């Protein structure tokens, strides 16, 4: 079975500071990994994805994530936080062999950005 | 393209009432999904449809039924609503790797 754990349900950073949101996954087969962002009262939007090509993945809005198989991690980073980055972030995993493309989501991390 | 659309946006039901949440996508995607989102629990898959004419249970299917009406539309039905079904419901469709999400339906059951 697959699972995702996001460390920290709330993360607060100052504007201009490094953003680091942690995600660890469990999967017995090669995974696809995703980060989604959800702004208040909206649906989810894909930030970036790992699909077994480059291990360092760049996404929208200056975010990036690195797939580390040995650590079963896929942490999300951004060098300098903006106020507009305040949102909830979800890490998700998908089995590359799964029919139907089902995603397993972590519980989410709410990012606050202080001026 | 409108992407994934959901109706209604908000709904309040009394315990025992029934309702259907509608979802449609105009991207010609084969696979569609229904999730519920609850605080601190992320999104949990209720049902999915890998292709037109097929549906399968997800992680939390109890109390729900679905219909894949055609390639565009995938509806979620609550036959007898319970307070535990108070949640935000999202529909999504799949293009290769990425799932595209609708704006959600906020359902309250009193």
PDB file of C-alpha atoms in Angstrom:
ATOM      1  CA  UNK A   1       0.000   0.000   0.000  1.00  0.00           C
ATOM      2  CA  UNK A   2       1.098   3.539  -0.619  1.00  0.00           C
ATOM      3  CA  UNK A   3       1.015   6.418   1.825  1.00  0.00           C
ATOM      4  CA  UNK A   4       2.195   9.998   2.163  1.00  0.00           C
ATOM      5  CA  UNK A   5       3.239  11.854   5.302  1.00  0.00           C
ATOM      6  CA  UNK A   6       3.622  15.606   5.372  1.00  0.00           C
ATOM      7  CA  UNK A   7       5.617  16.790   8.374  1.00  0.00           C
ATOM      8  CA  UNK A   8       3.998  19.817   9.949  1.00  0.00           C
ATOM      9  CA  UNK A   9       0.371  20.765   9.439  1.00  0.00           C
ATOM     10  CA  UNK A  10       1.280  24.466   9.728  1.00  0.00           C
ATOM     11  CA  UNK A  11       4.469  26.195   8.624  1.00  0.00           C
ATOM     12  CA  UNK A  12       5.089  29.911   9.083  1.00  0.00           C
ATOM     13  CA  UNK A  13       7.895  31.835   7.375  1.00  0.00           C
ATOM     14  CA  UNK A  14       8.794  35.487   6.920  1.00  0.00           C
ATOM     15  CA  UNK A  15       8.555  37.103   3.521  1.00  0.00           C
ATOM     16  CA  UNK A  16      11.839  36.548   1.697  1.00  0.00           C
ATOM     17  CA  UNK A  17      12.779  33.491   3.766  1.00  0.00           C
ATOM     18  CA  UNK A  18      13.311  29.959   2.515  1.00  0.00           C
ATOM     19  CA  UNK A  19      10.213  27.798   2.226  1.00  0.00           C
ATOM     20  CA  UNK A  20      10.663  24.097   3.025  1.00  0.00           C
ATOM     21  CA  UNK A  21       7.657  21.789   3.124  1.00  0.00           C
ATOM     22  CA  UNK A  22       8.424  18.172   3.911  1.00  0.00           C
ATOM     23  CA  UNK A  23       6.919  15.100   2.295  1.00  0.00           C
ATOM     24  CA  UNK A  24       7.824  11.449   2.815  1.00  0.00           C
ATOM     25  CA  UNK A  25       6.185   8.632   0.921  1.00  0.00           C
ATOM     26  CA  UNK A  26       5.874   4.909   1.196  1.00  0.00           C
ATOM     27  CA  UNK A  27       5.588   2.817  -1.942  1.00  0.00           C
ATOM     28  CA  UNK A  28       6.611  -0.729  -2.833  1.00  0.00           C
ATOM     29  CA  UNK A  29       6.809   0.133  -6.535  1.00  0.00           C
ATOM     30  CA  UNK A  30       8.230   3.133  -8.387  1.00  0.00           C
ATOM     31  CA  UNK A  31       6.130   6.180  -7.602  1.00  0.00           C
ATOM     32  CA  UNK A  32       4.987   9.255  -9.383  1.00  0.00           C
ATOM     33  CA  UNK A  33       4.989  12.187  -6.959  1.00  0.00           C
ATOM     34  CA  UNK A  34       3.114  15.465  -7.038  1.00  0.00           C
ATOM     35  CA  UNK A  35       2.756  18.732  -5.172  1.00  0.00           C
ATOM     36  CA  UNK A  36      -0.543  20.576  -5.391  1.00  0.00           C
ATOM     37  CA  UNK A  37      -1.448  24.017  -4.023  1.00  0.00           C
ATOM     38  CA  UNK A  38      -4.878  25.102  -2.813  1.00  0.00           C
ATOM     39  CA  UNK A  39      -5.750  28.742  -2.313  1.00  0.00           C
ATOM     40  CA  UNK A  40      -8.699  29.571  -0.026  1.00  0.00           C
ATOM     41  CA  UNK A  41     -12.061  28.417  -1.378  1.00  0.00           C
ATOM     42  CA  UNK A  42     -10.533  27.055  -4.563  1.00  0.00           C
ATOM     43  CA  UNK A  43      -9.716  23.697  -6.087  1.00  0.00           C
ATOM     44  CA  UNK A  44      -6.245  22.190  -6.274  1.00  0.00           C
ATOM     45  CA  UNK A  45      -3.647  23.294  -8.812  1.00  0.00           C
ATOM     46  CA  UNK A  46      -0.608  21.271  -9.803  1.00  0.00           C
ATOM     47  CA  UNK A  47       2.694  22.872  -8.734  1.00  0.00           C
ATOM     48  CA  UNK A  48       5.058  20.203 -10.024  1.00  0.00           C
ATOM     49  CA  UNK A  49       5.417  16.487 -10.632  1.00  0.00           C
ATOM     50  CA  UNK A  50       8.077  13.767 -10.627  1.00  0.00           C
ATOM     51  CA  UNK A  51       7.526  11.066 -13.219  1.00  0.00           C
ATOM     52  CA  UNK A  52      10.873   9.202 -13.175  1.00  0.00           C
ATOM     53  CA  UNK A  53      12.868  11.613 -15.304  1.00  0.00           C
ATOM     54  CA  UNK A  54      15.052  14.257 -13.605  1.00  0.00           C
ATOM     55  CA  UNK A  55      15.135  13.957  -9.813  1.00  0.00           C
ATOM     56  CA  UNK A  56      15.161  17.751  -9.339  1.00  0.00           C
ATOM     57  CA  UNK A  57      11.837  19.053 -10.577  1.00  0.00           C
ATOM     58  CA  UNK A  58      11.002  22.689 -11.169  1.00  0.00           C
ATOM     59  CA  UNK A  59       7.436  23.901 -10.997  1.00  0.00           C
ATOM     60  CA  UNK A  60       5.386  27.044 -11.210  1.00  0.00           C
ATOM     61  CA  UNK A  61       5.829  30.149  -9.042  1.00  0.00           C
ATOM     62  CA  UNK A  62       9.515  29.404  -8.332  1.00  0.00           C
ATOM     63  CA  UNK A  63       8.940  26.142  -6.444  1.00  0.00           C
ATOM     64  CA  UNK A  64      11.054  23.049  -6.874  1.00  0.00           C
ATOM     65  CA  UNK A  65      11.279  19.590  -5.317  1.00  0.00           C
ATOM     66  CA  UNK A  66      13.898  16.852  -5.251  1.00  0.00           C
ATOM     67  CA  UNK A  67      13.083  13.160  -5.408  1.00  0.00           C
ATOM     68  CA  UNK A  68      15.376  11.238  -3.042  1.00  0.00           C
ATOM     69  CA  UNK A  69      14.743   7.530  -3.324  1.00  0.00           C
ATOM     70  CA  UNK A  70      17.117   6.599  -0.490  1.00  0.00           C
ATOM     71  CA  UNK A  71      15.236   8.891   1.891  1.00  0.00           C
ATOM     72  CA  UNK A  72      11.770   8.262   0.354  1.00  0.00           C
ATOM     73  CA  UNK A  73      11.307  12.016   0.334  1.00  0.00           C
ATOM     74  CA  UNK A  74      10.006  14.665  -2.031  1.00  0.00           C
ATOM     75  CA  UNK A  75      10.403  17.952  -0.149  1.00  0.00           C
ATOM     76  CA  UNK A  76       9.132  21.200  -1.671  1.00  0.00           C
ATOM     77  CA  UNK A  77      11.316  24.315  -1.548  1.00  0.00           C
ATOM     78  CA  UNK A  78      11.296  27.921  -2.648  1.00  0.00           C
ATOM     79  CA  UNK A  79      14.286  30.205  -2.016  1.00  0.00           C
ATOM     80  CA  UNK A  80      12.308  33.328  -1.142  1.00  0.00           C
ATOM     81  CA  UNK A  81       8.719  33.361   0.109  1.00  0.00           C
ATOM     82  CA  UNK A  82       6.153  35.850  -1.184  1.00  0.00           C
ATOM     83  CA  UNK A  83       2.949  36.850   0.557  1.00  0.00           C
ATOM     84  CA  UNK A  84       1.063  35.299  -2.355  1.00  0.00           C
ATOM     85  CA  UNK A  85       2.499  31.869  -1.465  1.00  0.00           C
ATOM     86  CA  UNK A  86       0.208  31.632   1.572  1.00  0.00           C
ATOM     87  CA  UNK A  87      -1.964  28.590   0.850  1.00  0.00           C
ATOM     88  CA  UNK A  88      -2.356  24.917   1.661  1.00  0.00           C
ATOM     89  CA  UNK A  89       0.032  22.487  -0.001  1.00  0.00           C
ATOM     90  CA  UNK A  90      -0.587  18.816  -0.630  1.00  0.00           C
ATOM     91  CA  UNK A  91       1.900  16.115  -1.523  1.00  0.00           C
ATOM     92  CA  UNK A  92       0.497  13.100  -3.406  1.00  0.00           C
ATOM     93  CA  UNK A  93       1.790   9.761  -4.661  1.00  0.00           C
ATOM     94  CA  UNK A  94       0.655   7.504  -7.448  1.00  0.00           C
ATOM     95  CA  UNK A  95       1.758   3.973  -8.297  1.00  0.00           C
ATOM     96  CA  UNK A  96       3.213   3.928 -11.826  1.00  0.00           C
ATOM     97  CA  UNK A  97       1.404   0.662 -12.511  1.00  0.00           C
ATOM     98  CA  UNK A  98      -1.991   1.641 -11.100  1.00  0.00           C
ATOM     99  CA  UNK A  99      -4.968   1.477 -13.393  1.00  0.00           C
ATOM    100  CA  UNK A 100      -6.948   4.665 -13.353  1.00  0.00           C
ATOM    101  CA  UNK A 101      -4.231   6.991 -12.022  1.00  0.00           C
ATOM    102  CA  UNK A 102      -5.426   7.084  -8.421  1.00  0.00           C
ATOM    103  CA  UNK A 103      -3.661   9.556  -6.121  1.00  0.00           C
ATOM    104  CA  UNK A 104      -2.967   9.158  -2.409  1.00  0.00           C
ATOM    105  CA  UNK A 105      -2.732  12.545  -0.685  1.00  0.00           C
ATOM    106  CA  UNK A 106      -0.931  13.668   2.420  1.00  0.00           C
ATOM    107  CA  UNK A 107      -2.874  15.557   5.060  1.00  0.00           C
ATOM    108  CA  UNK A 108      -1.697  18.945   3.842  1.00  0.00           C
ATOM    109  CA  UNK A 109       0.547  21.735   5.140  1.00  0.00           C
ATOM    110  CA  UNK A 110      -0.797  25.231   5.578  1.00  0.00           C
ATOM    111  CA  UNK A 111       1.846  27.823   4.747  1.00  0.00           C
ATOM    112  CA  UNK A 112       1.616  31.266   6.341  1.00  0.00           C
ATOM    113  CA  UNK A 113       3.879  34.107   5.193  1.00  0.00           C
ATOM    114  CA  UNK A 114       4.551  36.977   7.608  1.00  0.00           C
ATOM    115  CA  UNK A 115       5.406  40.437   6.315  1.00  0.00           C
TER     116      UNK A 115
ATOM    117  CA  UNK B   1     -12.209  25.468 -22.181  1.00  0.00           C
ATOM    118  CA  UNK B   2     -14.065  25.574 -18.870  1.00  0.00           C
ATOM    119  CA  UNK B   3     -11.972  22.659 -17.518  1.00  0.00           C
ATOM    120  CA  UNK B   4     -13.755  20.803 -14.699  1.00  0.00           C
ATOM    121  CA  UNK B   5     -17.039  22.292 -13.522  1.00  0.00           C
ATOM    122  CA  UNK B   6     -19.077  21.317 -10.468  1.00  0.00           C
ATOM    123  CA  UNK B   7     -22.606  22.162  -9.366  1.00  0.00           C
ATOM    124  CA  UNK B   8     -23.806  23.263  -6.933  1.00  0.00           C
ATOM    125  CA  UNK B   9     -21.121  25.327  -5.183  1.00  0.00           C
ATOM    126  CA  UNK B  10     -22.877  25.181  -1.808  1.00  0.00           C
ATOM    127  CA  UNK B  11     -25.595  22.946  -0.399  1.00  0.00           C
ATOM    128  CA  UNK B  12     -27.245  22.445   2.975  1.00  0.00           C
ATOM    129  CA  UNK B  13     -29.144  19.206   3.563  1.00  0.00           C
ATOM    130  CA  UNK B  14     -31.064  17.770   6.456  1.00  0.00           C
ATOM    131  CA  UNK B  15     -30.159  14.301   7.701  1.00  0.00           C
ATOM    132  CA  UNK B  16     -31.819  11.678   5.518  1.00  0.00           C
ATOM    133  CA  UNK B  17     -32.234  13.872   2.438  1.00  0.00           C
ATOM    134  CA  UNK B  18     -30.724  12.869  -0.870  1.00  0.00           C
ATOM    135  CA  UNK B  19     -28.890  14.856  -3.499  1.00  0.00           C
ATOM    136  CA  UNK B  20     -26.658  14.511  -6.539  1.00  0.00           C
ATOM    137  CA  UNK B  21     -23.446  16.447  -7.095  1.00  0.00           C
ATOM    138  CA  UNK B  22     -22.737  17.085 -10.748  1.00  0.00           C
ATOM    139  CA  UNK B  23     -19.341  17.183 -12.439  1.00  0.00           C
ATOM    140  CA  UNK B  24     -18.417  17.749 -16.061  1.00  0.00           C
ATOM    141  CA  UNK B  25     -15.132  18.119 -17.945  1.00  0.00           C
ATOM    142  CA  UNK B  26     -14.565  19.406 -21.458  1.00  0.00           C
ATOM    143  CA  UNK B  27     -10.986  18.168 -21.905  1.00  0.00           C
ATOM    144  CA  UNK B  28     -11.851  14.738 -23.377  1.00  0.00           C
ATOM    145  CA  UNK B  29     -10.230  12.945 -20.435  1.00  0.00           C
ATOM    146  CA  UNK B  30     -10.954   9.273 -19.870  1.00  0.00           C
ATOM    147  CA  UNK B  31     -10.554   9.075 -16.088  1.00  0.00           C
ATOM    148  CA  UNK B  32     -12.566  11.011 -13.515  1.00  0.00           C
ATOM    149  CA  UNK B  33     -12.563  11.081  -9.707  1.00  0.00           C
ATOM    150  CA  UNK B  34     -14.568  12.169  -6.686  1.00  0.00           C
ATOM    151  CA  UNK B  35     -12.748  13.213  -3.493  1.00  0.00           C
ATOM    152  CA  UNK B  36     -13.824  14.591  -0.171  1.00  0.00           C
ATOM    153  CA  UNK B  37     -11.682  17.029   1.794  1.00  0.00           C
ATOM    154  CA  UNK B  38     -11.862  17.233   5.571  1.00  0.00           C
ATOM    155  CA  UNK B  39      -9.636  19.327   7.852  1.00  0.00           C
ATOM    156  CA  UNK B  40      -6.377  17.580   8.711  1.00  0.00           C
ATOM    157  CA  UNK B  41      -7.124  14.600   6.477  1.00  0.00           C
ATOM    158  CA  UNK B  42      -6.138  15.790   3.036  1.00  0.00           C
ATOM    159  CA  UNK B  43      -8.226  14.525   0.129  1.00  0.00           C
ATOM    160  CA  UNK B  44      -9.661  11.038   0.211  1.00  0.00           C
ATOM    161  CA  UNK B  45     -10.881   9.221  -2.871  1.00  0.00           C
ATOM    162  CA  UNK B  46     -14.557   8.249  -2.799  1.00  0.00           C
ATOM    163  CA  UNK B  47     -15.040   6.721  -6.261  1.00  0.00           C
ATOM    164  CA  UNK B  48     -13.323   6.904  -9.598  1.00  0.00           C
ATOM    165  CA  UNK B  49     -14.039   6.037 -13.199  1.00  0.00           C
ATOM    166  CA  UNK B  50     -11.056   4.905 -15.256  1.00  0.00           C
ATOM    167  CA  UNK B  51     -13.055   5.140 -18.474  1.00  0.00           C
ATOM    168  CA  UNK B  52     -16.588   5.652 -19.712  1.00  0.00           C
ATOM    169  CA  UNK B  53     -18.784   2.795 -18.514  1.00  0.00           C
ATOM    170  CA  UNK B  54     -16.615   1.786 -15.544  1.00  0.00           C
ATOM    171  CA  UNK B  55     -16.616   2.876 -11.915  1.00  0.00           C
ATOM    172  CA  UNK B  56     -14.651   1.641  -8.899  1.00  0.00           C
ATOM    173  CA  UNK B  57     -14.612   2.266  -5.182  1.00  0.00           C
ATOM    174  CA  UNK B  58     -11.941   4.383  -3.603  1.00  0.00           C
ATOM    175  CA  UNK B  59     -10.899   4.735   0.005  1.00  0.00           C
ATOM    176  CA  UNK B  60     -14.208   5.989   1.488  1.00  0.00           C
ATOM    177  CA  UNK B  61     -17.151   4.837  -0.695  1.00  0.00           C
ATOM    178  CA  UNK B  62     -19.729   4.062   2.010  1.00  0.00           C
ATOM    179  CA  UNK B  63     -22.870   6.188   1.750  1.00  0.00           C
ATOM    180  CA  UNK B  64     -22.202   7.251  -1.841  1.00  0.00           C
ATOM    181  CA  UNK B  65     -23.025   6.095  -5.352  1.00  0.00           C
ATOM    182  CA  UNK B  66     -21.719   7.336  -8.688  1.00  0.00           C
ATOM    183  CA  UNK B  67     -22.749   7.380 -12.319  1.00  0.00           C
ATOM    184  CA  UNK B  68     -20.504   7.911 -15.304  1.00  0.00           C
ATOM    185  CA  UNK B  69     -23.176   9.262 -17.572  1.00  0.00           C
ATOM    186  CA  UNK B  70     -20.886   9.712 -20.578  1.00  0.00           C
ATOM    187  CA  UNK B  71     -17.276  10.658 -21.169  1.00  0.00           C
ATOM    188  CA  UNK B  72     -17.861  14.230 -19.953  1.00  0.00           C
ATOM    189  CA  UNK B  73     -20.015  13.726 -16.861  1.00  0.00           C
ATOM    190  CA  UNK B  74     -19.482  11.931 -13.547  1.00  0.00           C
ATOM    191  CA  UNK B  75     -22.064  12.425 -10.792  1.00  0.00           C
ATOM    192  CA  UNK B  76     -21.948  11.607  -7.083  1.00  0.00           C
ATOM    193  CA  UNK B  77     -25.141  10.728  -5.218  1.00  0.00           C
ATOM    194  CA  UNK B  78     -25.857  10.754  -1.510  1.00  0.00           C
ATOM    195  CA  UNK B  79     -28.954   8.603  -0.991  1.00  0.00           C
ATOM    196  CA  UNK B  80     -29.509   9.405   2.694  1.00  0.00           C
ATOM    197  CA  UNK B  81     -27.259  12.189   3.900  1.00  0.00           C
ATOM    198  CA  UNK B  82     -25.610  11.975   7.329  1.00  0.00           C
ATOM    199  CA  UNK B  83     -23.786  14.677   9.335  1.00  0.00           C
ATOM    200  CA  UNK B  84     -20.537  12.711   8.791  1.00  0.00           C
ATOM    201  CA  UNK B  85     -20.839  13.576   5.097  1.00  0.00           C
ATOM    202  CA  UNK B  86     -20.407  17.291   5.814  1.00  0.00           C
ATOM    203  CA  UNK B  87     -17.340  18.054   3.743  1.00  0.00           C
ATOM    204  CA  UNK B  88     -15.986  19.762   0.653  1.00  0.00           C
ATOM    205  CA  UNK B  89     -16.292  17.566  -2.428  1.00  0.00           C
ATOM    206  CA  UNK B  90     -13.950  17.817  -5.389  1.00  0.00           C
ATOM    207  CA  UNK B  91     -14.239  16.279  -8.799  1.00  0.00           C
ATOM    208  CA  UNK B  92     -11.140  15.765 -10.945  1.00  0.00           C
ATOM    209  CA  UNK B  93     -10.177  14.372 -14.337  1.00  0.00           C
ATOM    210  CA  UNK B  94      -6.866  12.907 -15.503  1.00  0.00           C
ATOM    211  CA  UNK B  95      -4.690  13.861 -18.450  1.00  0.00           C
ATOM    212  CA  UNK B  96      -1.702  11.498 -18.609  1.00  0.00           C
ATOM    213  CA  UNK B  97      -0.005  12.408 -15.301  1.00  0.00           C
ATOM    214  CA  UNK B  98      -1.928  15.436 -14.046  1.00  0.00           C
ATOM    215  CA  UNK B  99      -5.296  15.501 -12.355  1.00  0.00           C
ATOM    216  CA  UNK B 100      -7.319  18.657 -12.975  1.00  0.00           C
ATOM    217  CA  UNK B 101      -9.643  19.686 -10.178  1.00  0.00           C
ATOM    218  CA  UNK B 102     -12.973  21.454 -10.116  1.00  0.00           C
ATOM    219  CA  UNK B 103     -13.712  24.334  -7.723  1.00  0.00           C
ATOM    220  CA  UNK B 104     -15.504  22.119  -5.193  1.00  0.00           C
ATOM    221  CA  UNK B 105     -18.929  21.759  -3.585  1.00  0.00           C
ATOM    222  CA  UNK B 106     -19.249  22.703   0.087  1.00  0.00           C
ATOM    223  CA  UNK B 107     -21.888  20.420   1.634  1.00  0.00           C
ATOM    224  CA  UNK B 108     -23.323  20.780   5.122  1.00  0.00           C
ATOM    225  CA  UNK B 109     -25.619  18.114   6.575  1.00  0.00           C
ATOM    226  CA  UNK B 110     -27.569  19.185   9.670  1.00  0.00           C
TER     227      UNK B 110
END
